[in-house]
Tab-separated table of C-alpha atoms in Angstrom:
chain	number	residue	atom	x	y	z
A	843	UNK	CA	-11.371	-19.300	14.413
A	844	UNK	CA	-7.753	-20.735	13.563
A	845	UNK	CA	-5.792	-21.061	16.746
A	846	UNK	CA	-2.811	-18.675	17.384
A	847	UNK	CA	0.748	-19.626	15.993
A	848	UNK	CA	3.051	-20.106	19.344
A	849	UNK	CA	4.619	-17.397	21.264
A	850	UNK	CA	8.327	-16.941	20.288
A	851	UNK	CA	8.270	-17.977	16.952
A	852	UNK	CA	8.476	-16.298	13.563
A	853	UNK	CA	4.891	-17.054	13.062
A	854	UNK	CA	3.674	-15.413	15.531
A	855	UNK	CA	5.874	-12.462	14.969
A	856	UNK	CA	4.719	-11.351	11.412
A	857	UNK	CA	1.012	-12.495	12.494
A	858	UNK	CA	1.372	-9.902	15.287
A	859	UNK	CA	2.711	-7.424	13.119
A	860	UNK	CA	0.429	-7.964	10.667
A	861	UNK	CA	-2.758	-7.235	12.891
A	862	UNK	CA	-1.135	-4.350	14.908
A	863	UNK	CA	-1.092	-2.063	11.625
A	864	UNK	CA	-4.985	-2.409	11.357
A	865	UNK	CA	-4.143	-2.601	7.505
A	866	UNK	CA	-7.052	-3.497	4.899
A	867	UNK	CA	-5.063	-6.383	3.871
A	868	UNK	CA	-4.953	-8.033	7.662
A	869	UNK	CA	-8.931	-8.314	6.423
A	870	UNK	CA	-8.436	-9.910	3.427
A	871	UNK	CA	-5.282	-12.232	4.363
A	872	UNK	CA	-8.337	-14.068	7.322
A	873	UNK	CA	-10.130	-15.479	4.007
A	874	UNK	CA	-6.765	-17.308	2.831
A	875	UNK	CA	-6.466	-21.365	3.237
A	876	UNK	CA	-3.478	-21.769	6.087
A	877	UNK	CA	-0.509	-22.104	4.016
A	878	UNK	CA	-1.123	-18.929	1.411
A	879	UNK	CA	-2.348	-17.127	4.944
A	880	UNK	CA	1.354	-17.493	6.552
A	881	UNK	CA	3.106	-16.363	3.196
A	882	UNK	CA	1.293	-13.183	2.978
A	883	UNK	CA	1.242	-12.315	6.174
A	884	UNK	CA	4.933	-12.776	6.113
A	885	UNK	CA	5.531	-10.739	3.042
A	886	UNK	CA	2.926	-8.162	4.315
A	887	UNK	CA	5.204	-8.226	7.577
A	888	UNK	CA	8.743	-7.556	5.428
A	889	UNK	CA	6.991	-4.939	3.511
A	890	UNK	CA	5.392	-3.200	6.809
A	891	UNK	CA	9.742	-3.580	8.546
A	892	UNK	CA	10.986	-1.716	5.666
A	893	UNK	CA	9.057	0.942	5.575
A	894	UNK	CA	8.730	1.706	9.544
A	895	UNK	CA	12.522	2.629	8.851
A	896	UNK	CA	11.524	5.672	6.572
A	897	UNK	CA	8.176	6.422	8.614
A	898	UNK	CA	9.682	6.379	12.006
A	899	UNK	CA	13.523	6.954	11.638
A	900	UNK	CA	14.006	10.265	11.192
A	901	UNK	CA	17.346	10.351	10.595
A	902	UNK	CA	17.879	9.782	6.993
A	903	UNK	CA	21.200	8.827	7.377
A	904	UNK	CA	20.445	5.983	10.029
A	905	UNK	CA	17.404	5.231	7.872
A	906	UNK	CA	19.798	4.556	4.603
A	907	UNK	CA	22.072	2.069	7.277
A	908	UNK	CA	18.779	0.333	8.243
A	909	UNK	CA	17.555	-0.581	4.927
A	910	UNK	CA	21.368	-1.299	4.018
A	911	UNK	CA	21.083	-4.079	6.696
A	912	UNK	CA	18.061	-5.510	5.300
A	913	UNK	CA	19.294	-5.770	2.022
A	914	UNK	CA	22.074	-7.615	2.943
A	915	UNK	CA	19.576	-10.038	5.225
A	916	UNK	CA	17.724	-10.487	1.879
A	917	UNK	CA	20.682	-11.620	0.331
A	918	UNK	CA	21.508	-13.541	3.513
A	919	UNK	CA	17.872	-15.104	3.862
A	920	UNK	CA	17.983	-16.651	-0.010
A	921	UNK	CA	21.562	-17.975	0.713
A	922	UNK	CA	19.843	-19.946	3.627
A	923	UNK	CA	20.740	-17.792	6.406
A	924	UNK	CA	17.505	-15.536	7.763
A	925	UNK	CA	18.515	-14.009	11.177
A	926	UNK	CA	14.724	-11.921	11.365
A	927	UNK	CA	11.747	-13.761	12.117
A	928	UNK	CA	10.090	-12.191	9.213
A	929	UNK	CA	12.530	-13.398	7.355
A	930	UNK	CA	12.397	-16.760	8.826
A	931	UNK	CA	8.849	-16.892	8.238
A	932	UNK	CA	8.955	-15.541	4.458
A	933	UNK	CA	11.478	-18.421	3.377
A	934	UNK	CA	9.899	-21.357	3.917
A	935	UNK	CA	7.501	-19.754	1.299
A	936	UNK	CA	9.415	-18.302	-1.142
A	937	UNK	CA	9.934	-21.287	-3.724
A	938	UNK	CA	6.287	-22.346	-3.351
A	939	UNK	CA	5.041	-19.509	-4.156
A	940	UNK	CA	7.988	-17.754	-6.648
A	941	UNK	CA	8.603	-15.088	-4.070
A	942	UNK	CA	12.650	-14.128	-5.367
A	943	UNK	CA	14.965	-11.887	-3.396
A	944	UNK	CA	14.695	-8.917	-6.647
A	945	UNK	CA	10.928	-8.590	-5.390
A	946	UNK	CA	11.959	-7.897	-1.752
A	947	UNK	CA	14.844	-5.739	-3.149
A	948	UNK	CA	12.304	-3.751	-5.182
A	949	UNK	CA	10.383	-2.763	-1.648
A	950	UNK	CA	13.282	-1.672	-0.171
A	951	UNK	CA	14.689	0.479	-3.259
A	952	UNK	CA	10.930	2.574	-3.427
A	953	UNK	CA	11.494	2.757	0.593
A	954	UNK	CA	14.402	4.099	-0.402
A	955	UNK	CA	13.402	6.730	-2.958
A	956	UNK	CA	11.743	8.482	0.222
A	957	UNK	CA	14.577	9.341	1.584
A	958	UNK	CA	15.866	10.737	-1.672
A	959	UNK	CA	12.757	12.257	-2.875
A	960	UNK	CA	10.031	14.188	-1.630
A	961	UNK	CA	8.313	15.258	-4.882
A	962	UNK	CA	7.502	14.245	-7.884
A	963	UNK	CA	7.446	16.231	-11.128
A	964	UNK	CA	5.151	14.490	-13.038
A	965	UNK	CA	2.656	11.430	-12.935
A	966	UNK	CA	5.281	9.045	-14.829
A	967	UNK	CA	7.499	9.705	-12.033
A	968	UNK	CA	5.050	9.082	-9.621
A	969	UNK	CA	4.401	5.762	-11.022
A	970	UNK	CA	7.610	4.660	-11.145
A	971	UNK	CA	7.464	5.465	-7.667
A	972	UNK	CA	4.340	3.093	-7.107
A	973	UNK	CA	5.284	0.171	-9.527
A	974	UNK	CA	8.283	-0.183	-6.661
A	975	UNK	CA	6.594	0.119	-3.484
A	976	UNK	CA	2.894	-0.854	-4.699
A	977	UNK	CA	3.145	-2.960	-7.905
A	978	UNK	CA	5.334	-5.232	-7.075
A	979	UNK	CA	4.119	-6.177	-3.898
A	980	UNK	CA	0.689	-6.537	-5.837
A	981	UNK	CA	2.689	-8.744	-8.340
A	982	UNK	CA	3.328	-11.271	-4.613
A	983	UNK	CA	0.679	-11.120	-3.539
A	984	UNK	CA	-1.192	-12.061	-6.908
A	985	UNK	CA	1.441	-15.553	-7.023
A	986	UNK	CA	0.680	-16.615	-2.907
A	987	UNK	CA	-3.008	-16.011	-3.642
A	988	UNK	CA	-3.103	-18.200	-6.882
A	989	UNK	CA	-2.245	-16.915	-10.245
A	990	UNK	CA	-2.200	-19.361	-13.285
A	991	UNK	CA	-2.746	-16.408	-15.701
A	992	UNK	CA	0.148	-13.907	-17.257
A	993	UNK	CA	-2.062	-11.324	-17.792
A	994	UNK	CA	-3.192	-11.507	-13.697
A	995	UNK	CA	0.422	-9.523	-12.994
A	996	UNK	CA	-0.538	-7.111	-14.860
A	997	UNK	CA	-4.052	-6.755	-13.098
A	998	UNK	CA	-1.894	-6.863	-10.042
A	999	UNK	CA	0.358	-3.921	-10.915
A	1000	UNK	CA	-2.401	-1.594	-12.170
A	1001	UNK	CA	-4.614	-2.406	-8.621
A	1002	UNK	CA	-1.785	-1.665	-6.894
A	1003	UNK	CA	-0.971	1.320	-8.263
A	1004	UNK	CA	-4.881	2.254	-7.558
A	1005	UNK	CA	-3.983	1.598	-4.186
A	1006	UNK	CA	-1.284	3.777	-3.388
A	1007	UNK	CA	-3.059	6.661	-5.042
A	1008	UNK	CA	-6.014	6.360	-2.763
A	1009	UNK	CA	-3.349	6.081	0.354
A	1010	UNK	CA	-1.814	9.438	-1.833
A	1011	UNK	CA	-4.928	11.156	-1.421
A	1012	UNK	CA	-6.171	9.907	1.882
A	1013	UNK	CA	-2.918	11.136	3.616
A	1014	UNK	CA	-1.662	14.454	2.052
A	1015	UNK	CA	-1.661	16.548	5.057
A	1016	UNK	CA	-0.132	13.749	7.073
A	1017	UNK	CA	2.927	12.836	4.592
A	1018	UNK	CA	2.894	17.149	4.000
A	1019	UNK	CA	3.994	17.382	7.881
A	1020	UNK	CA	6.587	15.137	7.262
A	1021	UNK	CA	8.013	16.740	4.374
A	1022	UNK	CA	6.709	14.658	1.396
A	1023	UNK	CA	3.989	15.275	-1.038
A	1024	UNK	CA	3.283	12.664	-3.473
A	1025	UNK	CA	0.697	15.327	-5.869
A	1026	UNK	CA	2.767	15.593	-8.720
A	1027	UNK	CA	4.679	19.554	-8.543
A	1028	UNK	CA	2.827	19.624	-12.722
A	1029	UNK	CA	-0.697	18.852	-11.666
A	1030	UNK	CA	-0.461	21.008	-8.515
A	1031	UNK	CA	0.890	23.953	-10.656
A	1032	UNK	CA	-2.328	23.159	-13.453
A	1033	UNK	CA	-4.747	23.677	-10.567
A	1034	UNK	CA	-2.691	26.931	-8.932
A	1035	UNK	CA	-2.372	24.738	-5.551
A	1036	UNK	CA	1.181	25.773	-3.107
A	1037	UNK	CA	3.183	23.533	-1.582
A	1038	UNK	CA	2.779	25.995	1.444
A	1039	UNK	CA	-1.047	25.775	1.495
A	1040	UNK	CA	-0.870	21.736	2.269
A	1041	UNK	CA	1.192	22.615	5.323
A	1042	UNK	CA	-0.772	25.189	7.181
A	1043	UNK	CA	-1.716	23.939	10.855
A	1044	UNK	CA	-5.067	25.787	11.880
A	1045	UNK	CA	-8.420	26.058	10.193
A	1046	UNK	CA	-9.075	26.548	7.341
A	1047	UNK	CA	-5.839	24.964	6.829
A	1048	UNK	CA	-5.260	24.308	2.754
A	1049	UNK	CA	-8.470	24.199	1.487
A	1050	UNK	CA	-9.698	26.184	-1.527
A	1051	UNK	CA	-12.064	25.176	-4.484
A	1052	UNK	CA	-8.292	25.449	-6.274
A	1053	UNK	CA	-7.640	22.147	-3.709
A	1054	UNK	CA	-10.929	20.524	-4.076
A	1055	UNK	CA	-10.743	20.222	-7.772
A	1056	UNK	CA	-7.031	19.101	-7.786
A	1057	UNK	CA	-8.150	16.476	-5.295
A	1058	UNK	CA	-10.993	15.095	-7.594
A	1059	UNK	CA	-9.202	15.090	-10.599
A	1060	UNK	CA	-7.014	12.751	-8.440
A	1061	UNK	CA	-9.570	10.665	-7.566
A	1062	UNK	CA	-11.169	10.280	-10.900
A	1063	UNK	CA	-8.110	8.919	-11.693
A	1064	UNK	CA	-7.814	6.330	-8.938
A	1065	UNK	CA	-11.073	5.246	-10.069
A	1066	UNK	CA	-9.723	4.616	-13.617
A	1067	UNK	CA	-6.654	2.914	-12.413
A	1068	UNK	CA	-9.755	0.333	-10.560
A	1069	UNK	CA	-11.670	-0.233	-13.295
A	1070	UNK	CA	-8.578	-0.397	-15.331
A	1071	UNK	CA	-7.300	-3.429	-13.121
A	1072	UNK	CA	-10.795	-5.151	-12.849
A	1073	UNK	CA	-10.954	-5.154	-16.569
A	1074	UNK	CA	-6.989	-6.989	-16.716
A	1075	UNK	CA	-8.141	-9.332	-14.088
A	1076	UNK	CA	-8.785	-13.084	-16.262
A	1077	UNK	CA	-12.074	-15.001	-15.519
A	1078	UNK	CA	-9.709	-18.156	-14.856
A	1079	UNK	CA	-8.488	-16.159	-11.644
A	1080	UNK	CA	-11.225	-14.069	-10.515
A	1081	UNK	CA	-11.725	-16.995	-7.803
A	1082	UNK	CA	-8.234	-17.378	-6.813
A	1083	UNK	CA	-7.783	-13.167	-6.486
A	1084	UNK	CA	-11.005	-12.928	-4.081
A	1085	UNK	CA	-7.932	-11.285	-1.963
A	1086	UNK	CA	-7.106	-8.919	-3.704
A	1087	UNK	CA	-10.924	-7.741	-5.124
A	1088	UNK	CA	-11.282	-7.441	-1.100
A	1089	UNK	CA	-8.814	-4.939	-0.698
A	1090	UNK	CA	-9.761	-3.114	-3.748
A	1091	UNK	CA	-13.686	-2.878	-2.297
A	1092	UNK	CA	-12.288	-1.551	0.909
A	1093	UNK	CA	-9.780	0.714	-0.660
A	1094	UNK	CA	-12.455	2.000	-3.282
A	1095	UNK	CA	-15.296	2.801	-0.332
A	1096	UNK	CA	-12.381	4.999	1.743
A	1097	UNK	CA	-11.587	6.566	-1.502
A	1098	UNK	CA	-15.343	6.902	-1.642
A	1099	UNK	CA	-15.499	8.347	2.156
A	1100	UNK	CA	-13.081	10.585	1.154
A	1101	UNK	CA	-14.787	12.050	-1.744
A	1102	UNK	CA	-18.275	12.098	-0.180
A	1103	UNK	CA	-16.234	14.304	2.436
A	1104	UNK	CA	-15.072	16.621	0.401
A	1105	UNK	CA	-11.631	15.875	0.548
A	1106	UNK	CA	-10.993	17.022	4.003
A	1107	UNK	CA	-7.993	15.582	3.915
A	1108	UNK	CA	-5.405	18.197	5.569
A	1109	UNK	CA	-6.183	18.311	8.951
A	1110	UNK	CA	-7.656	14.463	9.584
A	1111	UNK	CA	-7.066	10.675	8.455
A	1112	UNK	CA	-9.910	9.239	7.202
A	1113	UNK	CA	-10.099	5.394	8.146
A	1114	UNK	CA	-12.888	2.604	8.115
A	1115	UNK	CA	-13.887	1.018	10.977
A	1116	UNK	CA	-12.466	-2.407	11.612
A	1117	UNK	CA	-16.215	-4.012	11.789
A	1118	UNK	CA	-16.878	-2.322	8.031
A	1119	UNK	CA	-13.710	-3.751	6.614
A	1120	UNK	CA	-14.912	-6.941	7.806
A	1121	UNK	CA	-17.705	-6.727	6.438
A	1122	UNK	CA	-16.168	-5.815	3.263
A	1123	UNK	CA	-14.355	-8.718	3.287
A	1124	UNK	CA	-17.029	-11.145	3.961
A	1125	UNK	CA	-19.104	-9.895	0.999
A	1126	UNK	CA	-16.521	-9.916	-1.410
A	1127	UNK	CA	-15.705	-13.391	-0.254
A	1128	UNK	CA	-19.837	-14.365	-0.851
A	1129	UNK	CA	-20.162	-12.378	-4.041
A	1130	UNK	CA	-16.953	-12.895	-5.553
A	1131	UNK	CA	-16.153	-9.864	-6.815
């Protein structure tokens, strides 16, 4: 078991950060030789700063100040100046591993867009919404694992995206309650599903066979956008990307919880234990894919 990074230091910081969000990708990041370890688990700590301003400030106002300041420690950070420890622990990273201060900026703009927007009229603006807050921390994550490949971005981008749609689908009643749903306002008009109906509090809350099949036809798509970014993913860096094929097995058996469950999905959070990620994990990391 590697040894804990010191008290008091920015190490230890985004490692502690890291593991308190019982994120998927805490799972994957434990497979990782030391030095690609600390610069995703940095990055994964910037990324998880930013958006705790939208998710727990809840005034936008205050929220649009905080992410203000963190721009500006971005831009501080790359002119050698980092005053957070995530920061401080991203930097020493950031040449090795072509991390540049537009990919950070990126996060912080689709953080951003939540506190703008809280629909979506279509699926292309629902992407958009993804490449920012999901593709291009795919696109990191793909460089610290090990890319040597072009095309591996693009693998990167379209896994992501999968990604945030299965976090779209596994938390609709959650992100409802606080005012944002990602479904785009076409598809739920196509199915005849209400805004209203993914709001109620008490049984049956939202649910309908009009629900269910919007739902699935969300899914099915999800599993495209997987099989779309296995197919992108180059032999030369299927070994290197064992990371990221982790994340996509965990992600894909929720998603596969969720649909086995009938996508109750209004009134509870359907999660994976820590143990099954784990295992996950390890069998990815033995079978390679």
């Amino acid at each position: 078991m590697t040894a804990l990074p010191p008290p008091g230091t920015p190490a230890r910081y985004v490692h502690d950060k890291a593991a308190s969000s019982g994120s998927s990708f805490y799972y994957a990041f434990m497979f990782l030789p030391p030095p690609r370890r600390e610069a995703i688990t940095a990055f994964y700590a910037f990324c998880r700063e930013v958006d705790d301003v939208v998710d727990e400030v809840h005034e936008p106002q205050v929220a649009r100040t905080k992410l203000a300041w963190w721009r500006n420690q971005v831009a501080e950070a790359f002119a050698g100046r980092p005053a957070h420890p995530a920061m401080q622990a991203l930097m020493p990273h950031a040449g090795t591993y072509g991390i540049e201060a537009g990919h950070l900026l990126a996060v912080i703009e689709g953080c951003e867009t939540d506190l703008a927007q809280n629909r979506f009229l279509d699926f292309a603006a629902l992407e958009r919404y993804a490449h920012l807050v999901a593709g291009v921390v795919g696109e990191v994550a793909c460089n610290i694992f090990g890319r040597t490949q072009t095309q591996t971005v693009a693998y990167a981008h379209r896994l992501g995206l999968a990604m945030q749609l299965t976090n779209i689908i596994r938390d609709v009643g959650e992100d409802a309650r606080r005012g944002r749903i990602y479904l785009p306002i076409d598809e739920l008009q196509r199915f005849d599903v209400k805004a209203h109906e993914l709001l109620r509090r008490e049984a049956p809350w939202g649910y309908s066979d009009r629900f269910t099949a919007l739902m699935r036809f969300q899914a099915e798509r999800a599993q495209r956008c997987y099989d779309e970014a296995l197919a992108l993913l180059p032999p030369e860096d299927r070994a290197t990307q064992k990371p990221g094929l982790m994340m996509a097995n965990i992600y894909r058996t929720l998603l596969g919880e969720i649909e086995r469950a009938g996508f109750q999905v209004l009134h509870q959070r359907t999660s994976l234990t820590p143990l099954r990620k784990l295992w996950i994990a390890a069998r990815t990391h033995v079978r390679g894919r």
